[in-house]
């Protein structure tokens, strides 16, 4: 995989393409085109063709893309042709919502454990999970070989939690705390903060 | 404001800069530098200087940025020097979490109303809100002059809800449903889907 040469922003669009293709498959569709994907996503057909061409030849001129084939290929490229175990750290509103969310499992991820540091919450049941004591975070993540975590703790606690995850060998963090995390360069972080998205839009209002 | 000429991706970084500055202010800091902001965010100092220079002169060579002044300027540029009313549509786990979230109000947004279409939920209390019937969505959004909504309904319902919001005069949609929405070009949409973020990271694992 020539991952070195492919811009991060292109990689970031692949999950969007995959999601659109999987939705088309659910609708019973078999074939699509860069034009149609583009219309659904508000991205130009030329951009989609250019992005996909960086990873291989997925369609024939004039006949379009086979939806199932292209989905499979994108899943392989994104490494979600397998299921990744995920730990959720922080069983507040967002953490609880994620632990109960059933939209992860068919897209490559499965929540395996949920942690919180609040003694009132530790030991409680959250859907199928018993909330674990965040005091044992490093050991438990390491023992379960968890590589991906979702951090949904308050901003003031997030960096400490991230440091522990790194110590435990985690290599990807999805951070819901409204703070930028500092991690070593080999660890990936993505941030989800609704306010930054809202502020991005108000600029244009 | 020369908004036409400024790339969307640059605008998208301003909320991140603002968040970092506000955090520094909370820490009691008064002055910072592009180097320091860059270290916190994992962005180069040169990139930050280049981004900010598109909007004006905010610091002096050698003395750095006054944190409060730069925060104020960014708030003005992003139009969050005021408070925007927001409606949350869909009172499931995510919608409920957002309605209860107290991290919006000091960053430019205030949830004003919460809607759901489930008769079992309509009329129930959710924090300070009485859940409204989504059947009256268009009229109520219009009457309250709501310009910004958060859609947190299932994927299958999201496009219909978005169409109604557009009809009601909404100009910015933050969409948590895992589907790309089609809206007229004058309406802004941002998507939050944890799985696309996770898949972006697994590519590199």
mmCIF file of C-alpha atoms in Angstrom:
data_model
loop_
_atom_site.group_PDB
_atom_site.id
_atom_site.type_symbol
_atom_site.label_atom_id
_atom_site.label_comp_id
_atom_site.label_asym_id
_atom_site.label_seq_id
_atom_site.Cartn_x
_atom_site.Cartn_y
_atom_site.Cartn_z
ATOM 1 C CA UNK A 1 0.000 0.000 0.000
ATOM 2 C CA UNK A 2 1.641 3.278 -1.063
ATOM 3 C CA UNK A 3 0.285 5.020 2.034
ATOM 4 C CA UNK A 4 3.228 7.403 2.310
ATOM 5 C CA UNK A 5 2.306 9.216 -0.846
ATOM 6 C CA UNK A 6 -1.431 9.584 -0.288
ATOM 7 C CA UNK A 7 -2.527 12.821 1.351
ATOM 8 C CA UNK A 8 -4.305 12.482 4.685
ATOM 9 C CA UNK A 9 -7.228 14.492 3.355
ATOM 10 C CA UNK A 10 -7.791 11.927 0.589
ATOM 11 C CA UNK A 11 -7.683 9.075 3.109
ATOM 12 C CA UNK A 12 -10.242 10.997 5.147
ATOM 13 C CA UNK A 13 -12.713 10.967 2.270
ATOM 14 C CA UNK A 14 -12.606 7.183 1.804
ATOM 15 C CA UNK A 15 -14.851 6.459 4.824
ATOM 16 C CA UNK A 16 -17.390 8.903 3.363
ATOM 17 C CA UNK A 17 -17.323 7.102 0.019
ATOM 18 C CA UNK A 18 -17.615 3.748 1.786
ATOM 19 C CA UNK A 19 -20.603 4.942 3.798
ATOM 20 C CA UNK A 20 -22.387 6.132 0.657
ATOM 21 C CA UNK A 21 -21.680 2.841 -1.130
ATOM 22 C CA UNK A 22 -22.924 0.786 1.812
ATOM 23 C CA UNK A 23 -26.097 2.850 1.860
ATOM 24 C CA UNK A 24 -26.601 2.225 -1.867
ATOM 25 C CA UNK A 25 -26.106 -1.500 -1.252
ATOM 26 C CA UNK A 26 -28.780 -1.370 1.463
ATOM 27 C CA UNK A 27 -31.064 0.237 -1.078
ATOM 28 C CA UNK A 28 -30.553 -2.793 -3.291
ATOM 29 C CA UNK A 29 -28.335 -1.035 -5.808
ATOM 30 C CA UNK A 30 -25.542 -2.879 -7.664
ATOM 31 C CA UNK A 31 -23.764 -0.349 -9.854
ATOM 32 C CA UNK A 32 -22.993 3.334 -9.463
ATOM 33 C CA UNK A 33 -20.866 6.072 -10.981
ATOM 34 C CA UNK A 34 -18.561 8.783 -9.715
ATOM 35 C CA UNK A 35 -21.265 11.242 -10.851
ATOM 36 C CA UNK A 36 -23.894 9.642 -8.646
ATOM 37 C CA UNK A 37 -21.620 9.308 -5.612
ATOM 38 C CA UNK A 38 -20.605 12.911 -6.141
ATOM 39 C CA UNK A 39 -24.199 14.132 -6.212
ATOM 40 C CA UNK A 40 -24.956 12.290 -2.987
ATOM 41 C CA UNK A 41 -21.922 13.711 -1.251
ATOM 42 C CA UNK A 42 -21.621 17.164 -2.742
ATOM 43 C CA UNK A 43 -18.157 16.307 -4.093
ATOM 44 C CA UNK A 44 -17.221 16.560 -7.760
ATOM 45 C CA UNK A 45 -17.117 13.353 -9.790
ATOM 46 C CA UNK A 46 -13.604 14.259 -10.927
ATOM 47 C CA UNK A 47 -12.442 14.494 -7.298
ATOM 48 C CA UNK A 48 -13.878 11.069 -6.517
ATOM 49 C CA UNK A 49 -12.258 9.479 -9.562
ATOM 50 C CA UNK A 50 -8.941 11.108 -8.719
ATOM 51 C CA UNK A 51 -9.115 9.999 -5.074
ATOM 52 C CA UNK A 52 -9.975 6.405 -5.937
ATOM 53 C CA UNK A 53 -7.364 6.200 -8.686
ATOM 54 C CA UNK A 54 -4.673 6.667 -6.050
ATOM 55 C CA UNK A 55 -5.555 3.234 -4.680
ATOM 56 C CA UNK A 56 -6.108 1.271 -7.857
ATOM 57 C CA UNK A 57 -8.482 0.670 -10.768
ATOM 58 C CA UNK A 58 -11.969 0.058 -9.427
ATOM 59 C CA UNK A 59 -14.235 0.721 -12.377
ATOM 60 C CA UNK A 60 -14.280 0.528 -16.136
ATOM 61 C CA UNK A 61 -14.720 3.566 -18.328
ATOM 62 C CA UNK A 62 -18.399 3.786 -19.186
ATOM 63 C CA UNK A 63 -19.666 0.974 -16.956
ATOM 64 C CA UNK A 64 -19.184 2.607 -13.580
ATOM 65 C CA UNK A 65 -18.383 0.943 -10.283
ATOM 66 C CA UNK A 66 -19.678 -2.331 -8.940
ATOM 67 C CA UNK A 67 -20.919 -1.240 -5.508
ATOM 68 C CA UNK A 68 -20.162 -4.452 -3.649
ATOM 69 C CA UNK A 69 -16.687 -4.774 -5.158
ATOM 70 C CA UNK A 70 -15.738 -1.159 -4.494
ATOM 71 C CA UNK A 71 -17.098 -1.389 -0.927
ATOM 72 C CA UNK A 72 -15.016 -4.495 -0.301
ATOM 73 C CA UNK A 73 -11.922 -2.807 -1.700
ATOM 74 C CA UNK A 74 -12.407 0.306 0.417
ATOM 75 C CA UNK A 75 -12.976 -1.819 3.513
ATOM 76 C CA UNK A 76 -9.692 -3.572 2.836
ATOM 77 C CA UNK A 77 -7.830 -0.310 2.227
ATOM 78 C CA UNK A 78 -9.250 1.185 5.436
ATOM 79 C CA UNK A 79 -8.567 -2.089 7.281
ATOM 80 C CA UNK A 80 -12.176 -2.458 8.346
ATOM 81 C CA UNK A 81 -12.526 -5.813 6.602
ATOM 82 C CA UNK A 82 -11.981 -7.026 10.173
ATOM 83 C CA UNK A 83 -13.498 -5.968 13.508
ATOM 84 C CA UNK A 84 -11.471 -3.778 15.851
ATOM 85 C CA UNK A 85 -11.951 -3.900 19.599
ATOM 86 C CA UNK A 86 -12.551 -0.490 21.119
ATOM 87 C CA UNK A 87 -12.594 0.740 24.711
ATOM 88 C CA UNK A 88 -14.794 3.657 25.749
ATOM 89 C CA UNK A 89 -13.296 5.735 28.551
ATOM 90 C CA UNK A 90 -15.782 7.946 30.348
ATOM 91 C CA UNK A 91 -19.334 6.720 30.908
ATOM 92 C CA UNK A 92 -21.074 10.096 30.836
ATOM 93 C CA UNK A 93 -23.783 10.984 28.360
ATOM 94 C CA UNK A 94 -21.603 10.643 25.275
ATOM 95 C CA UNK A 95 -19.708 7.563 26.439
ATOM 96 C CA UNK A 96 -22.977 5.859 27.346
ATOM 97 C CA UNK A 97 -24.483 6.749 23.989
ATOM 98 C CA UNK A 98 -21.464 5.258 22.213
ATOM 99 C CA UNK A 99 -21.473 2.110 24.319
ATOM 100 C CA UNK A 100 -25.122 1.549 23.391
ATOM 101 C CA UNK A 101 -24.724 2.593 19.741
ATOM 102 C CA UNK A 102 -25.314 -0.336 17.426
ATOM 103 C CA UNK A 103 -23.970 1.438 14.355
ATOM 104 C CA UNK A 104 -20.346 0.545 15.035
ATOM 105 C CA UNK A 105 -20.344 -3.218 14.692
ATOM 106 C CA UNK A 106 -21.253 -3.502 11.018
ATOM 107 C CA UNK A 107 -18.656 -0.888 10.123
ATOM 108 C CA UNK A 108 -15.572 -2.469 11.643
ATOM 109 C CA UNK A 109 -15.668 -1.733 15.373
ATOM 110 C CA UNK A 110 -16.921 -3.371 18.545
ATOM 111 C CA UNK A 111 -16.926 -1.802 21.987
ATOM 112 C CA UNK A 112 -15.273 -4.301 24.316
ATOM 113 C CA UNK A 113 -14.995 -2.371 27.579
ATOM 114 C CA UNK A 114 -16.210 0.816 29.230
ATOM 115 C CA UNK A 115 -14.298 2.658 31.959
ATOM 116 C CA UNK A 116 -15.102 5.426 34.383
ATOM 117 C CA UNK A 117 -13.324 6.863 37.415
ATOM 118 C CA UNK A 118 -16.490 7.708 39.351
ATOM 119 C CA UNK A 119 -16.965 5.178 42.200
ATOM 120 C CA UNK A 120 -20.719 5.728 41.835
ATOM 121 C CA UNK A 121 -20.568 4.400 38.277
ATOM 122 C CA UNK A 122 -17.913 1.685 38.521
ATOM 123 C CA UNK A 123 -19.579 -1.723 38.663
ATOM 124 C CA UNK A 124 -22.861 -0.437 37.216
ATOM 125 C CA UNK A 125 -24.333 -2.018 34.140
ATOM 126 C CA UNK A 126 -24.360 0.009 30.912
ATOM 127 C CA UNK A 127 -26.147 -1.982 28.240
ATOM 128 C CA UNK A 128 -24.120 -5.174 27.993
ATOM 129 C CA UNK A 129 -21.122 -3.702 29.801
ATOM 130 C CA UNK A 130 -20.153 -3.557 33.433
ATOM 131 C CA UNK A 131 -18.409 -0.223 33.922
ATOM 132 C CA UNK A 132 -14.782 -0.829 34.877
ATOM 133 C CA UNK A 133 -12.629 1.191 37.240
ATOM 134 C CA UNK A 134 -10.431 3.600 35.288
ATOM 135 C CA UNK A 135 -7.798 2.974 37.953
ATOM 136 C CA UNK A 136 -7.004 -0.252 36.114
ATOM 137 C CA UNK A 137 -7.023 1.316 32.674
ATOM 138 C CA UNK A 138 -3.425 0.716 31.624
ATOM 139 C CA UNK A 139 -3.373 -2.908 32.757
ATOM 140 C CA UNK A 140 -6.745 -3.793 31.292
ATOM 141 C CA UNK A 141 -6.142 -2.147 27.913
ATOM 142 C CA UNK A 142 -2.769 -3.853 27.684
ATOM 143 C CA UNK A 143 -4.135 -7.259 28.691
ATOM 144 C CA UNK A 144 -6.956 -7.023 26.135
ATOM 145 C CA UNK A 145 -4.533 -5.679 23.471
ATOM 146 C CA UNK A 146 -6.868 -2.750 22.753
ATOM 147 C CA UNK A 147 -5.403 -0.486 20.077
ATOM 148 C CA UNK A 148 -8.313 1.940 19.671
ATOM 149 C CA UNK A 149 -10.012 3.968 22.393
ATOM 150 C CA UNK A 150 -12.740 6.555 22.534
ATOM 151 C CA UNK A 151 -12.117 9.205 25.178
ATOM 152 C CA UNK A 152 -15.301 10.813 26.496
ATOM 153 C CA UNK A 153 -14.156 12.283 29.798
ATOM 154 C CA UNK A 154 -14.237 15.958 30.847
ATOM 155 C CA UNK A 155 -11.613 18.210 29.266
ATOM 156 C CA UNK A 156 -9.649 18.490 32.500
ATOM 157 C CA UNK A 157 -9.079 14.713 32.631
ATOM 158 C CA UNK A 158 -8.544 13.970 28.952
ATOM 159 C CA UNK A 159 -4.774 14.461 28.646
ATOM 160 C CA UNK A 160 -4.040 12.230 31.649
ATOM 161 C CA UNK A 161 -6.301 9.532 30.231
ATOM 162 C CA UNK A 162 -4.632 9.874 26.811
ATOM 163 C CA UNK A 163 -1.197 9.496 28.405
ATOM 164 C CA UNK A 164 -2.330 6.288 30.101
ATOM 165 C CA UNK A 165 -3.733 4.950 26.850
ATOM 166 C CA UNK A 166 -0.439 5.632 25.105
ATOM 167 C CA UNK A 167 1.393 3.858 27.913
ATOM 168 C CA UNK A 168 -0.932 0.885 27.418
ATOM 169 C CA UNK A 169 0.022 0.640 23.740
ATOM 170 C CA UNK A 170 -3.020 2.306 22.197
ATOM 171 C CA UNK A 171 -2.359 3.613 18.681
ATOM 172 C CA UNK A 172 -5.595 5.444 17.808
ATOM 173 C CA UNK A 173 -7.690 7.786 19.933
ATOM 174 C CA UNK A 174 -11.056 9.265 19.087
ATOM 175 C CA UNK A 175 -11.347 12.201 21.460
ATOM 176 C CA UNK A 176 -14.688 13.737 22.421
ATOM 177 C CA UNK A 177 -13.216 15.965 25.130
ATOM 178 C CA UNK A 178 -13.129 19.585 23.933
ATOM 179 C CA UNK A 179 -9.348 19.872 24.194
ATOM 180 C CA UNK A 180 -6.483 19.068 21.838
ATOM 181 C CA UNK A 181 -4.493 16.071 23.032
ATOM 182 C CA UNK A 182 -0.720 15.766 22.877
ATOM 183 C CA UNK A 183 0.417 12.290 21.934
ATOM 184 C CA UNK A 184 3.564 10.853 20.380
ATOM 185 C CA UNK A 185 3.702 11.092 16.571
ATOM 186 C CA UNK A 186 3.071 7.377 16.111
ATOM 187 C CA UNK A 187 -0.322 7.650 17.823
ATOM 188 C CA UNK A 188 -3.265 8.876 15.744
ATOM 189 C CA UNK A 189 -5.846 11.215 17.241
ATOM 190 C CA UNK A 190 -9.115 12.467 15.805
ATOM 191 C CA UNK A 191 -11.240 15.008 17.609
ATOM 192 C CA UNK A 192 -15.010 15.313 17.691
ATOM 193 C CA UNK A 193 -16.238 18.589 19.145
ATOM 194 C CA UNK A 194 -19.662 19.745 17.977
ATOM 195 C CA UNK A 195 -18.845 23.358 18.828
ATOM 196 C CA UNK A 196 -15.915 23.559 16.422
ATOM 197 C CA UNK A 197 -18.236 22.323 13.670
ATOM 198 C CA UNK A 198 -20.917 24.843 14.625
ATOM 199 C CA UNK A 199 -18.373 27.683 14.747
ATOM 200 C CA UNK A 200 -17.053 26.669 11.338
ATOM 201 C CA UNK A 201 -20.566 27.171 9.958
ATOM 202 C CA UNK A 202 -21.404 30.434 11.740
ATOM 203 C CA UNK A 203 -18.443 32.004 9.971
ATOM 204 C CA UNK A 204 -20.487 31.785 6.789
ATOM 205 C CA UNK A 205 -23.823 32.959 8.235
ATOM 206 C CA UNK B 1 -14.582 40.316 5.600
ATOM 207 C CA UNK B 2 -12.765 38.844 2.579
ATOM 208 C CA UNK B 3 -14.491 35.488 3.160
ATOM 209 C CA UNK B 4 -14.608 34.586 -0.529
ATOM 210 C CA UNK B 5 -10.876 34.274 -0.786
ATOM 211 C CA UNK B 6 -10.204 32.269 2.371
ATOM 212 C CA UNK B 7 -10.131 28.496 1.924
ATOM 213 C CA UNK B 8 -12.733 26.542 3.869
ATOM 214 C CA UNK B 9 -9.993 24.424 5.441
ATOM 215 C CA UNK B 10 -8.394 27.537 6.941
ATOM 216 C CA UNK B 11 -11.747 28.665 8.338
ATOM 217 C CA UNK B 12 -12.124 25.200 9.838
ATOM 218 C CA UNK B 13 -8.925 25.618 11.847
ATOM 219 C CA UNK B 14 -10.011 28.888 13.481
ATOM 220 C CA UNK B 15 -12.365 27.178 15.983
ATOM 221 C CA UNK B 16 -9.447 24.937 16.990
ATOM 222 C CA UNK B 17 -7.217 27.953 17.572
ATOM 223 C CA UNK B 18 -9.985 29.676 19.496
ATOM 224 C CA UNK B 19 -10.507 26.633 21.706
ATOM 225 C CA UNK B 20 -6.791 26.462 22.520
ATOM 226 C CA UNK B 21 -6.675 30.181 23.325
ATOM 227 C CA UNK B 22 -9.724 29.965 25.569
ATOM 228 C CA UNK B 23 -8.130 27.085 27.408
ATOM 229 C CA UNK B 24 -4.939 29.112 27.915
ATOM 230 C CA UNK B 25 -7.061 31.987 29.239
ATOM 231 C CA UNK B 26 -8.694 29.586 31.714
ATOM 232 C CA UNK B 27 -5.207 28.618 32.819
ATOM 233 C CA UNK B 28 -4.576 32.257 33.632
ATOM 234 C CA UNK B 29 -2.260 32.900 30.698
ATOM 235 C CA UNK B 30 -2.074 36.299 28.988
ATOM 236 C CA UNK B 31 0.371 36.007 26.107
ATOM 237 C CA UNK B 32 1.216 33.171 23.730
ATOM 238 C CA UNK B 33 3.051 32.513 20.489
ATOM 239 C CA UNK B 34 2.372 30.661 17.274
ATOM 240 C CA UNK B 35 5.035 28.189 18.445
ATOM 241 C CA UNK B 36 3.172 27.406 21.629
ATOM 242 C CA UNK B 37 -0.237 27.155 19.975
ATOM 243 C CA UNK B 38 1.341 24.916 17.369
ATOM 244 C CA UNK B 39 2.839 22.591 19.950
ATOM 245 C CA UNK B 40 -0.504 22.251 21.683
ATOM 246 C CA UNK B 41 -2.306 21.483 18.465
ATOM 247 C CA UNK B 42 0.246 19.542 16.482
ATOM 248 C CA UNK B 43 0.185 22.208 13.760
ATOM 249 C CA UNK B 44 3.259 24.072 12.590
ATOM 250 C CA UNK B 45 3.811 27.609 13.869
ATOM 251 C CA UNK B 46 4.210 28.781 10.275
ATOM 252 C CA UNK B 47 0.806 27.368 9.355
ATOM 253 C CA UNK B 48 -0.831 29.162 12.270
ATOM 254 C CA UNK B 49 0.823 32.480 11.380
ATOM 255 C CA UNK B 50 -0.190 32.053 7.748
ATOM 256 C CA UNK B 51 -3.792 31.191 8.661
ATOM 257 C CA UNK B 52 -4.169 34.117 11.049
ATOM 258 C CA UNK B 53 -2.513 36.570 8.672
ATOM 259 C CA UNK B 54 -5.384 36.006 6.250
ATOM 260 C CA UNK B 55 -7.679 37.764 8.710
ATOM 261 C CA UNK B 56 -5.464 40.593 9.922
ATOM 262 C CA UNK B 57 -2.508 41.508 12.107
ATOM 263 C CA UNK B 58 -2.998 40.018 15.553
ATOM 264 C CA UNK B 59 0.462 39.975 17.062
ATOM 265 C CA UNK B 60 3.712 41.871 16.965
ATOM 266 C CA UNK B 61 6.950 40.332 15.805
ATOM 267 C CA UNK B 62 8.766 39.099 18.879
ATOM 268 C CA UNK B 63 6.047 39.830 21.459
ATOM 269 C CA UNK B 64 3.574 37.140 20.492
ATOM 270 C CA UNK B 65 -0.195 37.232 20.727
ATOM 271 C CA UNK B 66 -2.304 38.719 23.496
ATOM 272 C CA UNK B 67 -4.575 35.784 24.297
ATOM 273 C CA UNK B 68 -7.671 37.752 25.225
ATOM 274 C CA UNK B 69 -7.378 40.048 22.219
ATOM 275 C CA UNK B 70 -6.839 37.228 19.746
ATOM 276 C CA UNK B 71 -9.726 35.234 21.282
ATOM 277 C CA UNK B 72 -12.018 38.222 20.921
ATOM 278 C CA UNK B 73 -10.956 38.720 17.324
ATOM 279 C CA UNK B 74 -11.500 35.072 16.435
ATOM 280 C CA UNK B 75 -14.898 35.107 18.122
ATOM 281 C CA UNK B 76 -15.856 38.090 16.010
ATOM 282 C CA UNK B 77 -14.547 36.507 12.810
ATOM 283 C CA UNK B 78 -16.428 33.276 13.556
ATOM 284 C CA UNK B 79 -19.511 35.287 14.593
ATOM 285 C CA UNK B 80 -19.630 33.677 18.010
ATOM 286 C CA UNK B 81 -19.302 37.021 19.772
ATOM 287 C CA UNK B 82 -23.074 36.537 20.093
ATOM 288 C CA UNK B 83 -25.217 33.536 21.137
ATOM 289 C CA UNK B 84 -26.970 31.496 18.448
ATOM 290 C CA UNK B 85 -30.195 29.659 19.171
ATOM 291 C CA UNK B 86 -30.055 25.995 18.205
ATOM 292 C CA UNK B 87 -32.737 23.325 17.895
ATOM 293 C CA UNK B 88 -31.932 19.670 18.531
ATOM 294 C CA UNK B 89 -34.005 17.291 16.421
ATOM 295 C CA UNK B 90 -34.090 13.723 17.691
ATOM 296 C CA UNK B 91 -34.102 13.062 21.430
ATOM 297 C CA UNK B 92 -32.284 9.739 21.392
ATOM 298 C CA UNK B 93 -29.006 9.136 23.223
ATOM 299 C CA UNK B 94 -27.005 11.699 21.266
ATOM 300 C CA UNK B 95 -29.725 14.329 21.096
ATOM 301 C CA UNK B 96 -30.319 14.004 24.825
ATOM 302 C CA UNK B 97 -26.610 14.282 25.536
ATOM 303 C CA UNK B 98 -26.412 17.460 23.445
ATOM 304 C CA UNK B 99 -29.501 18.989 25.061
ATOM 305 C CA UNK B 100 -27.928 18.442 28.469
ATOM 306 C CA UNK B 101 -24.410 19.474 27.419
ATOM 307 C CA UNK B 102 -23.346 22.663 29.171
ATOM 308 C CA UNK B 103 -20.295 23.186 26.969
ATOM 309 C CA UNK B 104 -22.221 24.992 24.230
ATOM 310 C CA UNK B 105 -23.366 28.140 25.968
ATOM 311 C CA UNK B 106 -20.000 29.716 26.669
ATOM 312 C CA UNK B 107 -18.888 29.063 23.099
ATOM 313 C CA UNK B 108 -21.651 30.825 21.208
ATOM 314 C CA UNK B 109 -24.637 28.460 21.187
ATOM 315 C CA UNK B 110 -27.751 27.812 23.235
ATOM 316 C CA UNK B 111 -30.169 24.953 22.729
ATOM 317 C CA UNK B 112 -33.629 26.507 22.559
ATOM 318 C CA UNK B 113 -35.829 23.543 21.631
ATOM 319 C CA UNK B 114 -35.731 19.761 21.312
ATOM 320 C CA UNK B 115 -37.947 17.758 18.950
ATOM 321 C CA UNK B 116 -38.798 14.108 18.513
ATOM 322 C CA UNK B 117 -41.388 12.263 16.458
ATOM 323 C CA UNK B 118 -41.945 9.463 18.986
ATOM 324 C CA UNK B 119 -45.318 9.969 20.759
ATOM 325 C CA UNK B 120 -43.790 8.243 23.786
ATOM 326 C CA UNK B 121 -41.185 11.012 24.053
ATOM 327 C CA UNK B 122 -43.169 14.091 23.007
ATOM 328 C CA UNK B 123 -44.163 16.101 26.069
ATOM 329 C CA UNK B 124 -41.526 14.471 28.271
ATOM 330 C CA UNK B 125 -39.022 16.583 30.124
ATOM 331 C CA UNK B 126 -35.377 16.466 29.000
ATOM 332 C CA UNK B 127 -33.318 18.608 31.342
ATOM 333 C CA UNK B 128 -34.868 22.044 31.039
ATOM 334 C CA UNK B 129 -36.696 21.195 27.805
ATOM 335 C CA UNK B 130 -40.114 19.769 27.102
ATOM 336 C CA UNK B 131 -39.710 17.564 24.043
ATOM 337 C CA UNK B 132 -41.742 19.007 21.173
ATOM 338 C CA UNK B 133 -43.612 17.127 18.484
ATOM 339 C CA UNK B 134 -41.529 16.950 15.302
ATOM 340 C CA UNK B 135 -44.825 17.229 13.425
ATOM 341 C CA UNK B 136 -44.689 20.965 14.111
ATOM 342 C CA UNK B 137 -41.025 21.301 13.197
ATOM 343 C CA UNK B 138 -41.291 23.674 10.228
ATOM 344 C CA UNK B 139 -43.715 26.053 11.940
ATOM 345 C CA UNK B 140 -41.864 26.132 15.241
ATOM 346 C CA UNK B 141 -38.412 26.632 13.737
ATOM 347 C CA UNK B 142 -39.771 29.392 11.556
ATOM 348 C CA UNK B 143 -41.609 31.118 14.403
ATOM 349 C CA UNK B 144 -38.516 31.016 16.609
ATOM 350 C CA UNK B 145 -36.293 32.139 13.693
ATOM 351 C CA UNK B 146 -33.907 29.245 14.337
ATOM 352 C CA UNK B 147 -31.040 29.278 11.822
ATOM 353 C CA UNK B 148 -28.967 26.389 13.235
ATOM 354 C CA UNK B 149 -30.133 22.849 13.966
ATOM 355 C CA UNK B 150 -28.529 19.664 15.169
ATOM 356 C CA UNK B 151 -30.006 16.562 13.551
ATOM 357 C CA UNK B 152 -29.692 13.437 15.683
ATOM 358 C CA UNK B 153 -32.349 11.180 14.200
ATOM 359 C CA UNK B 154 -31.827 7.735 12.614
ATOM 360 C CA UNK B 155 -30.255 7.697 9.151
ATOM 361 C CA UNK B 156 -33.532 6.735 7.494
ATOM 362 C CA UNK B 157 -35.273 9.903 8.753
ATOM 363 C CA UNK B 158 -32.444 12.404 8.413
ATOM 364 C CA UNK B 159 -32.984 13.620 4.837
ATOM 365 C CA UNK B 160 -36.699 14.277 5.410
ATOM 366 C CA UNK B 161 -35.878 16.199 8.578
ATOM 367 C CA UNK B 162 -33.187 18.167 6.734
ATOM 368 C CA UNK B 163 -35.651 19.062 3.975
ATOM 369 C CA UNK B 164 -38.084 20.373 6.574
ATOM 370 C CA UNK B 165 -35.354 22.414 8.239
ATOM 371 C CA UNK B 166 -34.431 23.974 4.906
ATOM 372 C CA UNK B 167 -38.093 24.771 4.291
ATOM 373 C CA UNK B 168 -38.194 26.471 7.693
ATOM 374 C CA UNK B 169 -35.299 28.742 6.741
ATOM 375 C CA UNK B 170 -32.466 26.959 8.556
ATOM 376 C CA UNK B 171 -29.044 27.828 7.147
ATOM 377 C CA UNK B 172 -26.682 25.523 9.087
ATOM 378 C CA UNK B 173 -27.102 21.851 9.970
ATOM 379 C CA UNK B 174 -24.881 19.770 12.211
ATOM 380 C CA UNK B 175 -25.761 16.217 11.253
ATOM 381 C CA UNK B 176 -25.125 13.250 13.541
ATOM 382 C CA UNK B 177 -27.049 10.791 11.370
ATOM 383 C CA UNK B 178 -24.614 8.489 9.515
ATOM 384 C CA UNK B 179 -25.755 9.603 6.083
ATOM 385 C CA UNK B 180 -24.744 12.460 3.779
ATOM 386 C CA UNK B 181 -27.482 15.062 3.489
ATOM 387 C CA UNK B 182 -28.457 16.829 0.304
ATOM 388 C CA UNK B 183 -29.297 20.477 0.857
ATOM 389 C CA UNK B 184 -29.321 23.561 -1.346
ATOM 390 C CA UNK B 185 -25.894 25.190 -1.822
ATOM 391 C CA UNK B 186 -26.766 28.133 0.430
ATOM 392 C CA UNK B 187 -27.258 25.794 3.410
ATOM 393 C CA UNK B 188 -24.161 24.660 5.319
ATOM 394 C CA UNK B 189 -23.888 21.096 6.583
ATOM 395 C CA UNK B 190 -21.269 19.511 8.797
ATOM 396 C CA UNK B 191 -21.301 15.824 9.603
ATOM 397 C CA UNK B 192 -20.244 14.080 12.789
ATOM 398 C CA UNK B 193 -19.932 10.331 12.446
ATOM 399 C CA UNK B 194 -17.542 8.619 14.841
ATOM 400 C CA UNK B 195 -17.114 5.667 12.498
ATOM 401 C CA UNK B 196 -15.703 7.764 9.667
ATOM 402 C CA UNK B 197 -13.130 9.125 12.134
ATOM 403 C CA UNK B 198 -12.276 5.639 13.367
ATOM 404 C CA UNK B 199 -11.943 4.308 9.819
ATOM 405 C CA UNK B 200 -9.691 7.218 8.915
ATOM 406 C CA UNK B 201 -7.334 6.107 11.687
ATOM 407 C CA UNK B 202 -7.424 2.365 11.029
ATOM 408 C CA UNK B 203 -6.031 3.081 7.571
ATOM 409 C CA UNK B 204 -2.758 3.953 9.279
ATOM 410 C CA UNK B 205 -2.692 1.067 11.766
#
